[in-house]
Coordinates of C-alpha atoms and ligand atoms in Angstrom, one line a residue:
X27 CA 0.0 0.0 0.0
X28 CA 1.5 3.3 -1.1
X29 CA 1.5 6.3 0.9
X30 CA -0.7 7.9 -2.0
X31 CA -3.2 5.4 -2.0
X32 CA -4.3 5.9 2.2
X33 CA -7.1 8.1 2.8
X34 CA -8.0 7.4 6.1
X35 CA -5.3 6.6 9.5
X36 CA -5.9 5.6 12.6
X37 CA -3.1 6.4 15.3
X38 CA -3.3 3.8 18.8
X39 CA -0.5 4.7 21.2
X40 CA -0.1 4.2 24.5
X41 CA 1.0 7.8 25.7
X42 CA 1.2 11.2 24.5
X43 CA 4.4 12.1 22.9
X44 CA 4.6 8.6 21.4
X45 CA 3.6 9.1 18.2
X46 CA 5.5 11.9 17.3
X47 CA 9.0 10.3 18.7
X48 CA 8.0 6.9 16.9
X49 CA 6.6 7.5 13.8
X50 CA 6.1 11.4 13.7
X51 CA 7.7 11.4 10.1
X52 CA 4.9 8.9 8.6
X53 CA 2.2 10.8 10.4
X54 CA 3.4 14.0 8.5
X55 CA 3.9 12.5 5.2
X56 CA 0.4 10.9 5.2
X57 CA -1.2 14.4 6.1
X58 CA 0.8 16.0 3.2
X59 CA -0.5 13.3 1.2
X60 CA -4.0 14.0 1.8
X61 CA -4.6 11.4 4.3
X62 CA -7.6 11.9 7.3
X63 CA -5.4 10.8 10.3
X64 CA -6.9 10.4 13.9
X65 CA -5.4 9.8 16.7
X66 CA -6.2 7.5 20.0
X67 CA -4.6 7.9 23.2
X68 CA -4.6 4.9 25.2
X69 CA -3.5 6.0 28.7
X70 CA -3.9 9.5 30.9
X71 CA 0.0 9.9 30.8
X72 CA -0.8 11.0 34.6
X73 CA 2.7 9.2 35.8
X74 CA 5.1 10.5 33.1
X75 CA 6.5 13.2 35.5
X76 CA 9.1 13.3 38.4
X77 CA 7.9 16.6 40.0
X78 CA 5.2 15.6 42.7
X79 CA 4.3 19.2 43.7
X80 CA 2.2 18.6 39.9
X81 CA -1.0 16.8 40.6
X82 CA -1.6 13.5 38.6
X83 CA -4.9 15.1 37.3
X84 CA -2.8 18.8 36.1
X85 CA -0.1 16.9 34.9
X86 CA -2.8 14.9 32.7
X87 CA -4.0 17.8 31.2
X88 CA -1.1 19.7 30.7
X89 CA 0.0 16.5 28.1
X90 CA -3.2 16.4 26.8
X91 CA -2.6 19.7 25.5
X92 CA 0.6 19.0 24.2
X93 CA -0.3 15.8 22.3
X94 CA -3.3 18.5 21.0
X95 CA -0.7 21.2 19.9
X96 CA 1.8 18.3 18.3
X97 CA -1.1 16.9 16.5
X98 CA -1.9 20.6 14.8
X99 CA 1.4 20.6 13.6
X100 CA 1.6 16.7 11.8
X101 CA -1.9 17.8 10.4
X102 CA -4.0 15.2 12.5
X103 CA -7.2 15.6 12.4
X104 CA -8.4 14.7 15.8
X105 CA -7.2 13.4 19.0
X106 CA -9.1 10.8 20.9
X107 CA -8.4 10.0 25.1
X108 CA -9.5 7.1 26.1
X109 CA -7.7 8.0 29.9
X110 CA -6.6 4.7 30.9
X111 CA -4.1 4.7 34.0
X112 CA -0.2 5.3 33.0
X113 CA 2.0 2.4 33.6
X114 CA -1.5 -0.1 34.5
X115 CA -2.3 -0.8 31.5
X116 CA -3.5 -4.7 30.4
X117 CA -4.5 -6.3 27.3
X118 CA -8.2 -6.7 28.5
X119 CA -11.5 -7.1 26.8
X120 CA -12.2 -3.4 27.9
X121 CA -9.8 -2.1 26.4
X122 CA -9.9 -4.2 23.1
X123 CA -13.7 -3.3 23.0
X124 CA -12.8 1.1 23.0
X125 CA -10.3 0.4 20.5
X126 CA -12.6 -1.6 17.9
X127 CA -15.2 1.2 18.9
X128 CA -12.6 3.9 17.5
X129 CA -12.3 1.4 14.7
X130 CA -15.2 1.1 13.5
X131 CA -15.9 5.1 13.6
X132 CA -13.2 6.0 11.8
X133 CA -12.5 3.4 9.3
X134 CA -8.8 3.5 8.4
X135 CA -7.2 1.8 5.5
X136 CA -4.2 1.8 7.8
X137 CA -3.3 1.8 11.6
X138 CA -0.3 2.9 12.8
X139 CA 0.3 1.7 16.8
X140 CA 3.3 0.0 18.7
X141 CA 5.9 -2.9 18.6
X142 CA 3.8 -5.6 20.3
X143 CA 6.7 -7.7 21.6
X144 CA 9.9 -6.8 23.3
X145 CA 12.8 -6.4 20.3
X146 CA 16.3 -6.8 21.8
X147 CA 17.6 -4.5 19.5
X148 CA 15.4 -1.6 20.1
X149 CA 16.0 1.0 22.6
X150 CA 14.2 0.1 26.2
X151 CA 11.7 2.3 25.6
X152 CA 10.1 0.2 23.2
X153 CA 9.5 -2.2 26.1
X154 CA 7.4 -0.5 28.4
X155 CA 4.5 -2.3 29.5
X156 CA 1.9 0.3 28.2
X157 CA 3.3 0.4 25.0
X158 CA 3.3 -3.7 24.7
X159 CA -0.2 -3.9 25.9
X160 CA -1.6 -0.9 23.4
X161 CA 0.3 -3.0 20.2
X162 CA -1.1 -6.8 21.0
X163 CA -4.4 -5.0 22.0
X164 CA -4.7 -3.1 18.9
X165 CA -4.0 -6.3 16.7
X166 CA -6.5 -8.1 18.3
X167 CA -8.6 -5.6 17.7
X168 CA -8.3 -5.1 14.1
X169 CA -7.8 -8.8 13.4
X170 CA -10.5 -10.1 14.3
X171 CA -12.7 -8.0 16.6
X172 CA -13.1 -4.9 14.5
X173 CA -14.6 -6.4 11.2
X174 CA -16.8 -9.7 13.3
X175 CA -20.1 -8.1 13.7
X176 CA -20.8 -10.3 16.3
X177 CA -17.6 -9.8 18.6
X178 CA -18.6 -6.5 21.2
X179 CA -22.3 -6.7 19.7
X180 CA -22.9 -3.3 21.8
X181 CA -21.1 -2.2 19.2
X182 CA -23.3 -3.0 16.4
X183 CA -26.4 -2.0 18.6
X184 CA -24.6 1.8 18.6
X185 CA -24.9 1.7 14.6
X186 CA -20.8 0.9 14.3
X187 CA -20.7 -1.3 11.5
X188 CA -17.8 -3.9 11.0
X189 CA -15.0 -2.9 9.1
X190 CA -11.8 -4.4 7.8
X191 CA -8.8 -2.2 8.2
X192 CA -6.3 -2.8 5.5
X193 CA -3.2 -3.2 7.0
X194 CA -1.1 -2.4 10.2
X195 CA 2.7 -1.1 10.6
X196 CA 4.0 -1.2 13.9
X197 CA 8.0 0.1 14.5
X198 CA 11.2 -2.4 13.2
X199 CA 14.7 -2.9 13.2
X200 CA 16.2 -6.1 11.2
X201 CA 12.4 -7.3 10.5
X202 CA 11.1 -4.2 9.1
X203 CA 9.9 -4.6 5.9
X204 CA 8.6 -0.5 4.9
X205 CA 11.1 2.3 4.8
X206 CA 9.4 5.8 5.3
X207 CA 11.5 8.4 3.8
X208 CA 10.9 11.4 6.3
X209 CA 14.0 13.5 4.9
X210 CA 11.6 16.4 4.0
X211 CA 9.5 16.4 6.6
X212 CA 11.7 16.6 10.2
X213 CA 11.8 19.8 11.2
X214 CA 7.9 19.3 11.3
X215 CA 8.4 15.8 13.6
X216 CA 10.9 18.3 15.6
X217 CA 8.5 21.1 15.8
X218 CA 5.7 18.7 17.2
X219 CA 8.0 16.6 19.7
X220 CA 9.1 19.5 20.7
X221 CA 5.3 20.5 21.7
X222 CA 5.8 17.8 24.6
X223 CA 7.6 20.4 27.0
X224 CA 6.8 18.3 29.6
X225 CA 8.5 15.6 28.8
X226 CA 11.7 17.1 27.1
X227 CA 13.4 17.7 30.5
X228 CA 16.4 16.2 29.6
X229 CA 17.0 19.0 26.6
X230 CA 17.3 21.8 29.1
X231 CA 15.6 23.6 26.3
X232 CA 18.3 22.4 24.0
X233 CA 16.1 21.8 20.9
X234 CA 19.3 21.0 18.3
X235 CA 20.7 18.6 21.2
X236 CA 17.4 17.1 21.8
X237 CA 17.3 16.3 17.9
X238 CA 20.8 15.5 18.1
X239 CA 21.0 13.4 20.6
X240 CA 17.7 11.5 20.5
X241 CA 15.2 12.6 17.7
X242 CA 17.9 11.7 14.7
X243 CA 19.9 8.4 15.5
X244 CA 17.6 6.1 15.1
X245 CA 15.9 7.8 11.8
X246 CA 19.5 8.1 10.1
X247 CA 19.9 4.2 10.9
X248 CA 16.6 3.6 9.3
X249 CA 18.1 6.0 6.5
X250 CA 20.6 3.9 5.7
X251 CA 18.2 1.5 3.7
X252 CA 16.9 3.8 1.2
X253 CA 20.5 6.1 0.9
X254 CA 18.1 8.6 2.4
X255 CA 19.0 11.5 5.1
X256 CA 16.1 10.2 7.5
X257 CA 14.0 7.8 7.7
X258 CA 11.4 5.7 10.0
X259 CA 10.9 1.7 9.4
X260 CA 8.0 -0.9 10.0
X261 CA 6.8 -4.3 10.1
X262 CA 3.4 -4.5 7.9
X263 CA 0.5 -6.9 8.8
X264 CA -1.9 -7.3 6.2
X265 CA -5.1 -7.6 7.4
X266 CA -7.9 -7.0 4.4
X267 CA -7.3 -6.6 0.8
Ligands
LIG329 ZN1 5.1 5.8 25.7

């Protein structure tokens, strides 16, 4: 599936700030495209902070409107919070159940989410429980929950018809098997992770060592594979035709 050929994207993460560090390139290329994207927010993010004078319930909002202002810049259409506790979160039926909901309402030809299994090779980040949970439970739910009429039948009852997304890309290293070439497009994945003040401590308001030192490494790695400056890389699953 070409980039040109997507008109609708769904976006399940686990946290804000981890669609712009993982994939922000893709989202912005899609957009340019022409591509409807939305996202969905898994958790409340309500533990991604060391100061405790911050309330759990301010620090919540405060990267809700962050992921907000970071999607205006990729060109995202919405933003969707489903406010599941930080660092709690299962595979469950719940959970499978809101993400076949957003599904089904938005009807993507592609989903973009996480790595559903730990990859050695990857940074640790990749690991984090939350993010593990969101990518198995967003599998499940496109393969086979979303387009079975008779799995989450509430569903149905609230006029959400089946639907079969067309396929998935999840973040690779030595298995990926689509190169993204976001050369032209990362001062805008800069200018959108760099939205997420509250979680770009370590920068000390450094934006060029932030980008650097973080935002750049892995992309000129992925680069590599297409003799491009930047790029982002993914495992498909083909779901429907
Ligand atoms: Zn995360």
């Amino acid at each position: 599936m070409l980039l040109n050929e997507i008109t609708r994207v769904l976006v399940v993460v686990a946290h804000c700030d981890d669609a712009e560090w993982t994939f922000g390139g893709t989202v912005a290329r899609l957009a340019d495209a022409g591509a409807a994207i939305d996202y969905l927010i898994v958790t409340d993010g309500a533990s991604g902070g060391v100061d405790l004078s911050v309330t759990d319930g301010e620090l919540a909002a405060t990267r809700a409107e962050e992921q907000r202002a970071a999607a205006k810049v990729l060109g995202v259409r919405n933003v969707t919070f489903l406010d599941y506790h930080n660092d709690e979160l299962q595979v469950s039926v719940d959970l499978k159940r809101d993400i076949v909901r957003e599904i089904r309402r938005t009807r993507p030809d592609l989903i973009l989410t996480w790595t559903p299994y730990r990859n050695p090779d990857a940074s640790i980040d990749w690991a984090h429980g939350d993010h593990l949970a969101v990518g198995e439970a967003t599998l499940q739910a496109a393969y086979p929950e979303a387009l079975m009429p008779r799995i989450h039948p509430e569903l149905t009852s609230e006029g959400l018809a089946a639907h079969a997304v067309r396929e998935i890309w999840y973040p690779a290293m030595a298995d990926a098997d689509c190169y993204i070439d976001v050369s032209d497009v990362v001062e805008t994945k800069m200018d959108a992770i760099w939205c997420h003040q509250s979680q770009n401590g370590e920068a000390n308001g450094d934006r060029s060592w932030l980008f650097d030192q973080r935002v750049a490494p892995p992309m000129h790695d992925a680069g590599r594979y297409l003799a491009a400056a930047y790029a982002e890389r993914f495992r498909r699953v083909v779901v429907g035709a």
